[in-house]
mmCIF file of C-alpha atoms in Angstrom:
data_model
loop_
_atom_site.group_PDB
_atom_site.id
_atom_site.type_symbol
_atom_site.label_atom_id
_atom_site.label_comp_id
_atom_site.label_asym_id
_atom_site.label_seq_id
_atom_site.Cartn_x
_atom_site.Cartn_y
_atom_site.Cartn_z
ATOM 1 C CA UNK A 638 151.667 152.262 55.790
ATOM 2 C CA UNK A 639 152.593 149.575 53.289
ATOM 3 C CA UNK A 640 152.172 145.888 53.944
ATOM 4 C CA UNK A 641 155.940 145.512 53.666
ATOM 5 C CA UNK A 642 156.355 147.836 56.630
ATOM 6 C CA UNK A 643 153.679 146.335 58.847
ATOM 7 C CA UNK A 644 152.659 143.076 60.436
ATOM 8 C CA UNK A 645 149.044 142.133 61.294
ATOM 9 C CA UNK A 646 148.236 141.535 64.969
ATOM 10 C CA UNK A 647 144.853 139.976 65.750
ATOM 11 C CA UNK A 648 143.103 140.862 69.012
ATOM 12 C CA UNK A 649 142.175 137.243 69.613
ATOM 13 C CA UNK A 650 145.845 136.261 69.441
ATOM 14 C CA UNK A 651 147.021 138.899 71.908
ATOM 15 C CA UNK A 652 144.477 140.564 74.168
ATOM 16 C CA UNK A 653 142.204 137.693 75.171
ATOM 17 C CA UNK A 654 144.734 136.029 77.469
ATOM 18 C CA UNK A 655 147.696 138.344 77.764
ATOM 19 C CA UNK A 656 145.843 141.403 79.051
ATOM 20 C CA UNK A 657 143.272 139.540 81.076
ATOM 21 C CA UNK A 658 144.717 141.124 84.201
ATOM 22 C CA UNK A 659 145.720 144.473 82.763
ATOM 23 C CA UNK A 660 144.138 147.555 81.188
ATOM 24 C CA UNK A 661 144.272 148.526 77.561
ATOM 25 C CA UNK A 662 142.504 151.068 75.389
ATOM 26 C CA UNK A 663 142.258 151.095 71.607
ATOM 27 C CA UNK A 664 141.502 154.464 70.098
ATOM 28 C CA UNK A 665 140.457 155.095 66.507
ATOM 29 C CA UNK A 666 142.347 158.177 65.393
ATOM 30 C CA UNK A 667 141.104 158.616 61.852
ATOM 31 C CA UNK A 668 139.193 155.992 59.901
ATOM 32 C CA UNK A 669 141.785 153.190 59.808
ATOM 33 C CA UNK A 670 144.358 154.611 62.220
ATOM 34 C CA UNK A 671 144.497 153.322 65.784
ATOM 35 C CA UNK A 672 146.492 153.856 68.939
ATOM 36 C CA UNK A 673 146.861 151.079 71.501
ATOM 37 C CA UNK A 674 147.513 152.293 75.039
ATOM 38 C CA UNK A 675 148.500 149.720 77.669
ATOM 39 C CA UNK A 676 148.556 150.879 81.288
ATOM 40 C CA UNK A 677 150.743 149.192 83.874
ATOM 41 C CA UNK A 678 150.547 151.110 87.124
ATOM 42 C CA UNK A 679 151.878 154.598 86.437
ATOM 43 C CA UNK A 680 153.422 153.563 83.106
ATOM 44 C CA UNK A 681 151.525 153.853 79.841
ATOM 45 C CA UNK A 682 152.936 152.168 76.729
ATOM 46 C CA UNK A 683 151.706 153.541 73.401
ATOM 47 C CA UNK A 684 151.679 151.765 70.022
ATOM 48 C CA UNK A 685 150.347 153.054 66.719
ATOM 49 C CA UNK A 686 148.935 151.003 63.873
ATOM 50 C CA UNK A 687 146.206 150.633 61.292
ATOM 51 C CA UNK A 688 142.854 148.947 61.787
ATOM 52 C CA UNK A 689 142.215 146.377 59.086
ATOM 53 C CA UNK A 690 138.519 145.918 58.362
ATOM 54 C CA UNK A 691 137.223 142.671 56.935
ATOM 55 C CA UNK A 692 133.867 141.219 55.985
ATOM 56 C CA UNK A 693 134.013 139.366 59.261
ATOM 57 C CA UNK A 694 134.439 142.629 61.145
ATOM 58 C CA UNK A 695 131.333 144.107 59.559
ATOM 59 C CA UNK A 696 129.266 141.084 60.556
ATOM 60 C CA UNK A 697 130.272 141.084 64.189
ATOM 61 C CA UNK A 698 131.130 143.435 67.025
ATOM 62 C CA UNK A 699 133.300 140.745 68.577
ATOM 63 C CA UNK A 700 136.689 142.202 69.443
ATOM 64 C CA UNK A 701 138.323 138.915 68.456
ATOM 65 C CA UNK A 702 137.314 139.476 64.830
ATOM 66 C CA UNK A 703 139.412 142.615 64.490
ATOM 67 C CA UNK A 704 142.953 142.986 63.172
ATOM 68 C CA UNK A 705 145.540 145.730 63.491
ATOM 69 C CA UNK A 706 148.637 146.434 61.427
ATOM 70 C CA UNK A 707 151.596 147.503 63.542
ATOM 71 C CA UNK A 708 154.646 149.215 62.078
ATOM 72 C CA UNK A 709 157.518 146.757 61.886
ATOM 73 C CA UNK A 710 159.740 149.014 63.985
ATOM 74 C CA UNK A 711 157.152 148.908 66.777
ATOM 75 C CA UNK A 712 156.307 145.225 66.529
ATOM 76 C CA UNK A 713 159.397 144.072 68.432
ATOM 77 C CA UNK A 714 158.728 146.409 71.362
ATOM 78 C CA UNK A 715 155.058 145.441 71.391
ATOM 79 C CA UNK A 716 155.793 141.715 71.454
ATOM 80 C CA UNK A 717 158.412 142.243 74.167
ATOM 81 C CA UNK A 718 155.659 143.790 76.270
ATOM 82 C CA UNK A 719 153.369 140.856 75.465
ATOM 83 C CA UNK A 720 156.035 138.368 76.546
ATOM 84 C CA UNK A 721 156.579 140.289 79.770
ATOM 85 C CA UNK A 722 152.842 140.182 80.517
ATOM 86 C CA UNK A 723 152.795 136.437 79.866
ATOM 87 C CA UNK A 724 155.686 135.885 82.268
ATOM 88 C CA UNK A 725 153.984 137.948 84.948
ATOM 89 C CA UNK A 726 150.707 136.144 84.435
ATOM 90 C CA UNK A 727 152.365 132.745 84.698
ATOM 91 C CA UNK A 728 154.332 133.791 87.770
ATOM 92 C CA UNK A 729 151.155 135.117 89.426
ATOM 93 C CA UNK A 730 149.373 131.855 88.673
ATOM 94 C CA UNK A 731 152.157 129.862 90.281
ATOM 95 C CA UNK A 732 152.023 131.783 93.538
ATOM 96 C CA UNK A 733 148.250 131.562 93.527
ATOM 97 C CA UNK A 734 147.233 135.199 93.090
ATOM 98 C CA UNK A 735 146.823 137.790 90.368
ATOM 99 C CA UNK A 736 149.650 140.233 89.837
ATOM 100 C CA UNK A 737 147.029 142.966 90.009
ATOM 101 C CA UNK A 738 147.297 142.565 93.769
ATOM 102 C CA UNK A 739 151.046 143.121 93.560
ATOM 103 C CA UNK A 740 150.801 146.797 92.586
ATOM 104 C CA UNK A 741 151.493 148.509 95.928
ATOM 105 C CA UNK A 742 151.430 151.983 94.424
ATOM 106 C CA UNK A 743 147.829 151.490 93.309
ATOM 107 C CA UNK A 744 146.658 149.895 96.548
ATOM 108 C CA UNK A 745 147.486 152.822 98.801
ATOM 109 C CA UNK A 746 144.349 154.696 99.830
ATOM 110 C CA UNK A 747 144.578 158.419 100.475
ATOM 111 C CA UNK A 748 141.644 160.253 102.009
ATOM 112 C CA UNK A 749 140.889 163.692 100.555
ATOM 113 C CA UNK A 750 137.941 166.030 100.536
ATOM 114 C CA UNK A 751 136.462 166.058 97.029
ATOM 115 C CA UNK A 752 133.194 167.864 96.435
ATOM 116 C CA UNK A 753 132.616 168.050 100.184
ATOM 117 C CA UNK A 754 132.960 164.280 100.676
ATOM 118 C CA UNK A 755 135.751 162.050 101.913
ATOM 119 C CA UNK A 756 136.816 159.995 98.897
ATOM 120 C CA UNK A 757 139.249 157.099 98.645
ATOM 121 C CA UNK A 758 141.586 158.200 95.840
ATOM 122 C CA UNK A 759 143.088 154.928 94.695
ATOM 123 C CA UNK A 760 142.403 154.350 91.012
ATOM 124 C CA UNK A 761 139.828 151.591 91.425
ATOM 125 C CA UNK A 762 137.673 153.912 93.539
ATOM 126 C CA UNK A 763 138.125 156.870 91.197
ATOM 127 C CA UNK A 764 136.309 154.795 88.606
ATOM 128 C CA UNK A 765 133.277 154.869 90.906
ATOM 129 C CA UNK A 766 133.245 158.620 91.411
ATOM 130 C CA UNK A 767 130.397 160.764 90.199
ATOM 131 C CA UNK A 768 131.143 163.279 87.456
ATOM 132 C CA UNK A 769 130.956 166.052 90.047
ATOM 133 C CA UNK A 770 133.569 164.374 92.252
ATOM 134 C CA UNK A 771 135.915 163.768 89.314
ATOM 135 C CA UNK A 772 135.519 167.323 87.998
ATOM 136 C CA UNK A 773 136.183 168.768 91.454
ATOM 137 C CA UNK A 774 139.289 166.628 91.867
ATOM 138 C CA UNK A 775 140.717 167.613 88.468
ATOM 139 C CA UNK A 776 140.022 171.303 89.104
ATOM 140 C CA UNK A 777 141.571 171.240 92.593
ATOM 141 C CA UNK A 778 144.310 173.926 92.876
ATOM 142 C CA UNK A 779 146.890 171.383 94.105
ATOM 143 C CA UNK A 780 146.050 168.597 91.680
ATOM 144 C CA UNK A 781 149.343 168.840 89.764
ATOM 145 C CA UNK A 782 151.322 167.948 92.876
ATOM 146 C CA UNK A 783 150.504 164.297 92.112
ATOM 147 C CA UNK A 784 150.991 163.925 88.368
ATOM 148 C CA UNK A 785 150.492 160.161 88.335
ATOM 149 C CA UNK A 786 147.058 160.524 89.885
ATOM 150 C CA UNK A 787 146.187 163.493 87.642
ATOM 151 C CA UNK A 788 147.108 161.562 84.495
ATOM 152 C CA UNK A 789 144.879 158.698 85.599
ATOM 153 C CA UNK A 790 141.970 161.040 86.319
ATOM 154 C CA UNK A 791 142.309 162.697 82.900
ATOM 155 C CA UNK A 792 142.155 159.312 81.172
ATOM 156 C CA UNK A 793 139.108 158.350 83.239
ATOM 157 C CA UNK A 794 137.453 161.691 82.451
ATOM 158 C CA UNK A 795 137.501 160.809 78.751
ATOM 159 C CA UNK A 796 134.907 158.091 79.389
ATOM 160 C CA UNK A 797 132.842 160.095 81.893
ATOM 161 C CA UNK A 798 129.642 161.977 81.131
ATOM 162 C CA UNK A 799 129.764 165.484 82.572
ATOM 163 C CA UNK A 800 126.980 168.021 82.959
ATOM 164 C CA UNK A 801 126.928 171.198 80.885
ATOM 165 C CA UNK A 802 128.156 173.276 83.827
ATOM 166 C CA UNK A 803 130.955 170.825 84.624
ATOM 167 C CA UNK A 804 132.010 170.793 80.971
ATOM 168 C CA UNK A 805 132.194 174.589 80.854
ATOM 169 C CA UNK A 806 134.730 174.494 83.684
ATOM 170 C CA UNK A 807 136.651 171.430 82.572
ATOM 171 C CA UNK A 808 137.089 172.231 78.874
ATOM 172 C CA UNK A 809 139.372 175.281 79.258
ATOM 173 C CA UNK A 810 141.294 173.591 82.103
ATOM 174 C CA UNK A 811 141.944 170.411 80.093
ATOM 175 C CA UNK A 812 143.027 172.338 77.002
ATOM 176 C CA UNK A 813 145.269 174.544 79.138
ATOM 177 C CA UNK A 814 146.802 171.402 80.660
ATOM 178 C CA UNK A 815 147.553 170.081 77.167
ATOM 179 C CA UNK A 816 149.155 173.370 76.162
ATOM 180 C CA UNK A 817 151.293 173.523 79.303
ATOM 181 C CA UNK A 818 152.518 169.937 79.067
ATOM 182 C CA UNK A 819 152.977 169.520 75.317
ATOM 183 C CA UNK A 820 156.673 170.343 75.747
ATOM 184 C CA UNK A 821 157.110 167.740 78.484
ATOM 185 C CA UNK A 822 159.996 165.310 78.195
ATOM 186 C CA UNK A 823 158.175 162.727 80.328
ATOM 187 C CA UNK A 824 156.756 160.041 77.984
ATOM 188 C CA UNK A 825 153.972 159.353 80.490
ATOM 189 C CA UNK A 826 152.490 162.783 79.763
ATOM 190 C CA UNK A 827 151.784 162.012 76.092
ATOM 191 C CA UNK A 828 148.634 159.946 76.622
ATOM 192 C CA UNK A 829 147.274 162.422 79.180
ATOM 193 C CA UNK A 830 147.890 165.415 76.887
ATOM 194 C CA UNK A 831 146.106 163.740 73.962
ATOM 195 C CA UNK A 832 143.253 162.615 76.203
ATOM 196 C CA UNK A 833 142.883 166.130 77.617
ATOM 197 C CA UNK A 834 142.582 167.521 74.084
ATOM 198 C CA UNK A 835 139.976 164.964 73.050
ATOM 199 C CA UNK A 836 137.877 165.460 76.175
ATOM 200 C CA UNK A 837 138.207 169.242 76.287
ATOM 201 C CA UNK A 838 137.452 169.659 72.584
ATOM 202 C CA UNK A 839 134.417 167.376 72.789
ATOM 203 C CA UNK A 840 132.912 169.836 75.285
ATOM 204 C CA UNK A 841 133.227 172.832 72.964
ATOM 205 C CA UNK A 842 130.702 174.569 70.743
ATOM 206 C CA UNK A 843 131.816 175.997 67.395
ATOM 207 C CA UNK A 844 131.716 179.460 68.972
ATOM 208 C CA UNK A 845 134.344 178.413 71.547
ATOM 209 C CA UNK A 846 136.499 176.305 69.201
ATOM 210 C CA UNK A 847 139.076 179.120 69.190
ATOM 211 C CA UNK A 848 140.350 177.541 72.425
ATOM 212 C CA UNK A 849 142.005 174.976 70.160
ATOM 213 C CA UNK A 850 144.011 177.502 68.136
ATOM 214 C CA UNK A 851 147.320 177.208 69.998
ATOM 215 C CA UNK A 852 147.150 173.408 70.074
ATOM 216 C CA UNK A 853 147.148 173.341 66.266
ATOM 217 C CA UNK A 854 150.750 174.582 66.288
ATOM 218 C CA UNK A 855 153.257 171.850 65.298
ATOM 219 C CA UNK A 856 156.780 171.427 66.580
ATOM 220 C CA UNK A 857 156.358 170.375 70.211
ATOM 221 C CA UNK A 858 157.831 167.336 71.926
ATOM 222 C CA UNK A 859 154.311 165.963 72.355
ATOM 223 C CA UNK A 860 152.712 166.465 68.955
ATOM 224 C CA UNK A 861 149.247 167.942 69.483
ATOM 225 C CA UNK A 862 148.363 169.222 66.020
ATOM 226 C CA UNK A 863 147.098 165.917 64.595
ATOM 227 C CA UNK A 864 144.705 165.061 67.428
ATOM 228 C CA UNK A 865 143.599 168.713 67.631
ATOM 229 C CA UNK A 866 142.733 169.044 63.958
ATOM 230 C CA UNK A 867 140.834 165.780 64.229
ATOM 231 C CA UNK A 868 138.798 167.189 67.101
ATOM 232 C CA UNK A 869 138.120 170.399 65.174
ATOM 233 C CA UNK A 870 136.446 168.214 62.566
ATOM 234 C CA UNK A 871 134.448 166.450 65.263
ATOM 235 C CA UNK A 872 133.202 169.741 66.751
ATOM 236 C CA UNK A 873 131.763 170.907 63.424
ATOM 237 C CA UNK A 874 130.658 167.430 62.362
ATOM 238 C CA UNK A 875 128.374 167.385 65.412
ATOM 239 C CA UNK A 876 127.339 171.043 65.099
ATOM 240 C CA UNK A 877 127.464 172.016 61.407
ATOM 241 C CA UNK A 878 127.424 175.696 60.439
ATOM 242 C CA UNK A 879 124.455 177.469 58.936
ATOM 243 C CA UNK A 880 126.384 179.032 56.082
ATOM 244 C CA UNK A 881 129.686 178.942 54.223
ATOM 245 C CA UNK A 882 132.691 180.689 55.821
ATOM 246 C CA UNK A 883 130.891 181.281 59.097
ATOM 247 C CA UNK A 884 134.097 180.318 60.959
ATOM 248 C CA UNK A 885 136.769 181.978 58.854
ATOM 249 C CA UNK A 886 139.271 182.378 61.724
ATOM 250 C CA UNK A 887 139.260 178.641 62.410
ATOM 251 C CA UNK A 888 139.552 177.841 58.707
ATOM 252 C CA UNK A 889 142.640 180.062 58.495
ATOM 253 C CA UNK A 890 144.248 178.057 61.335
ATOM 254 C CA UNK A 891 143.396 174.659 59.848
ATOM 255 C CA UNK A 892 144.181 175.400 56.206
ATOM 256 C CA UNK A 893 148.012 175.189 56.483
ATOM 257 C CA UNK A 894 147.680 171.533 57.508
ATOM 258 C CA UNK A 895 145.459 170.823 54.502
ATOM 259 C CA UNK A 896 147.921 172.591 52.209
ATOM 260 C CA UNK A 897 150.428 169.804 52.835
ATOM 261 C CA UNK A 898 148.875 168.310 49.681
ATOM 262 C CA UNK A 899 150.824 170.902 47.684
ATOM 263 C CA UNK A 900 154.101 169.242 48.662
ATOM 264 C CA UNK A 901 154.528 165.892 46.895
ATOM 265 C CA UNK A 902 157.434 164.960 49.156
ATOM 266 C CA UNK A 903 155.554 165.743 52.356
ATOM 267 C CA UNK A 904 152.333 163.972 51.417
ATOM 268 C CA UNK A 905 154.125 160.642 51.049
ATOM 269 C CA UNK A 906 154.851 160.723 54.788
ATOM 270 C CA UNK A 907 152.216 158.735 56.667
ATOM 271 C CA UNK A 908 151.836 161.348 59.393
ATOM 272 C CA UNK A 909 151.671 164.252 56.948
ATOM 273 C CA UNK A 910 149.043 162.465 54.875
ATOM 274 C CA UNK A 911 146.974 161.780 57.983
ATOM 275 C CA UNK A 912 146.984 165.367 59.195
ATOM 276 C CA UNK A 913 146.225 166.680 55.693
ATOM 277 C CA UNK A 914 143.189 164.399 55.392
ATOM 278 C CA UNK A 915 141.962 165.374 58.843
ATOM 279 C CA UNK A 916 142.377 169.051 57.965
ATOM 280 C CA UNK A 917 140.398 168.633 54.718
ATOM 281 C CA UNK A 918 137.660 166.913 56.692
ATOM 282 C CA UNK A 919 137.641 169.763 59.236
ATOM 283 C CA UNK A 920 137.441 172.415 56.497
ATOM 284 C CA UNK A 921 134.507 170.614 54.903
ATOM 285 C CA UNK A 922 132.794 170.184 58.282
ATOM 286 C CA UNK A 923 133.055 173.912 59.034
ATOM 287 C CA UNK A 924 131.865 174.691 55.479
ATOM 288 C CA UNK A 925 134.955 176.652 54.505
ATOM 289 C CA UNK A 926 135.108 177.839 50.904
ATOM 290 C CA UNK A 927 138.777 176.774 50.994
ATOM 291 C CA UNK A 928 137.583 173.164 50.756
ATOM 292 C CA UNK A 929 136.939 173.209 47.010
ATOM 293 C CA UNK A 930 140.399 174.500 46.091
ATOM 294 C CA UNK A 931 142.082 171.971 48.365
ATOM 295 C CA UNK A 932 140.192 168.971 46.965
ATOM 296 C CA UNK A 933 140.979 170.142 43.421
ATOM 297 C CA UNK A 934 144.664 170.051 44.394
ATOM 298 C CA UNK A 935 144.172 166.572 45.865
ATOM 299 C CA UNK A 936 142.726 165.413 42.553
ATOM 300 C CA UNK A 937 145.651 166.932 40.648
ATOM 301 C CA UNK A 938 148.138 165.049 42.832
ATOM 302 C CA UNK A 939 147.303 161.832 41.049
ATOM 303 C CA UNK A 940 147.816 159.768 44.214
ATOM 304 C CA UNK A 941 144.936 157.315 43.956
ATOM 305 C CA UNK A 942 145.212 156.016 47.521
ATOM 306 C CA UNK A 943 145.138 159.527 48.994
ATOM 307 C CA UNK A 944 142.254 160.655 46.766
ATOM 308 C CA UNK A 945 140.164 157.589 47.595
ATOM 309 C CA UNK A 946 140.791 157.902 51.325
ATOM 310 C CA UNK A 947 139.851 161.595 51.296
ATOM 311 C CA UNK A 948 136.721 160.778 49.284
ATOM 312 C CA UNK A 949 135.689 158.088 51.779
ATOM 313 C CA UNK A 950 136.063 160.499 54.676
ATOM 314 C CA UNK A 951 133.972 163.215 53.018
ATOM 315 C CA UNK A 952 131.307 160.663 52.080
ATOM 316 C CA UNK A 953 131.249 159.596 55.722
ATOM 317 C CA UNK A 954 130.702 163.225 56.744
ATOM 318 C CA UNK A 955 127.794 163.465 54.307
ATOM 319 C CA UNK A 956 126.323 160.278 55.757
ATOM 320 C CA UNK A 957 126.595 161.628 59.301
ATOM 321 C CA UNK A 958 124.936 164.880 58.329
ATOM 322 C CA UNK A 959 122.203 163.068 56.393
ATOM 323 C CA UNK A 960 121.221 161.140 59.515
ATOM 324 C CA UNK A 961 120.736 164.305 61.575
ATOM 325 C CA UNK A 962 117.186 164.881 62.850
ATOM 326 C CA UNK A 963 117.543 168.557 61.876
ATOM 327 C CA UNK A 964 118.188 169.093 58.148
ATOM 328 C CA UNK A 965 121.562 170.517 57.167
ATOM 329 C CA UNK A 966 121.627 174.094 55.876
ATOM 330 C CA UNK A 967 121.662 174.362 52.101
ATOM 331 C CA UNK A 968 125.037 176.107 51.621
ATOM 332 C CA UNK A 969 127.204 173.666 53.628
ATOM 333 C CA UNK A 970 125.446 170.698 51.988
ATOM 334 C CA UNK A 971 126.085 171.984 48.477
ATOM 335 C CA UNK A 972 129.732 172.763 49.259
ATOM 336 C CA UNK A 973 130.282 169.215 50.553
ATOM 337 C CA UNK A 974 128.505 167.709 47.538
ATOM 338 C CA UNK A 975 130.773 169.688 45.183
ATOM 339 C CA UNK A 976 133.888 168.523 47.004
ATOM 340 C CA UNK A 977 132.797 164.893 46.782
ATOM 341 C CA UNK A 978 131.971 165.234 43.083
ATOM 342 C CA UNK A 979 135.452 166.606 42.364
ATOM 343 C CA UNK A 980 137.079 163.571 43.988
ATOM 344 C CA UNK A 981 134.807 160.948 42.397
#
């Protein structure tokens, strides 16, 4: 994203007052890429941008010190939403109550049996559920009869700590949900599909990462390949292999995304560059011997910005592995070191 195509938006200028009464979530997709999700009842608005780090950011965890670059084509829609929030906030102030109280759809309480207990299912109470209650509700055979409620529960599940047994049940269900709804034409399903992939994948071990295979396929109305390849990298980043090419089947699935670097026209696309970098990271994290050839091709591209970004990501992987309490196996470490040296 070039500066000519983007405009900086500072959290302190937008979120402090405008979303005081609402809900928003900022997700780091890959290094500098972010997604802003703003929830308004059953509607979820999604905006993509780049996080801009500064010296001030590194000195403070204050959200006000952070900036985002939004694509110019999305800026107008984003600011329209901001203006609408301001109007609603002002109107609520005038009548003497928060517009949070004016959401009738979210204030209706429905009693259901979840995990053997009667639970109030309005969203505010779902936030207070135990992990067992939330898992039971998501896994309920009739849960898809209320898609609005299911989408909300999936988003909440992303920030919930589940037990090992709960995770074993939820992971395949969440990934199956993402696969079934990735062709949905309902824009509200996008955030839930991506959240389901992130949560489900985070519960996997390298030995069960094959559950992500189908979600790596591109070409669906809700694009799942980018977030899936990112999560593949996360799985192996957290649980590195003991030797090179231990997960050859997964490497074969991820490699086509990394091979985008062979197409000069494709790599200049922001999305294509992002998925290629994530795929290279995933290959390195799973210690695939394909990594060295791919980074050599990156070097030959002669695109300084892409080479430097890929180098930063691999150096970050090395840093993460270096901080592990259990030393990394020799073969994966040497493969990563060689890849970094090629790009330096």
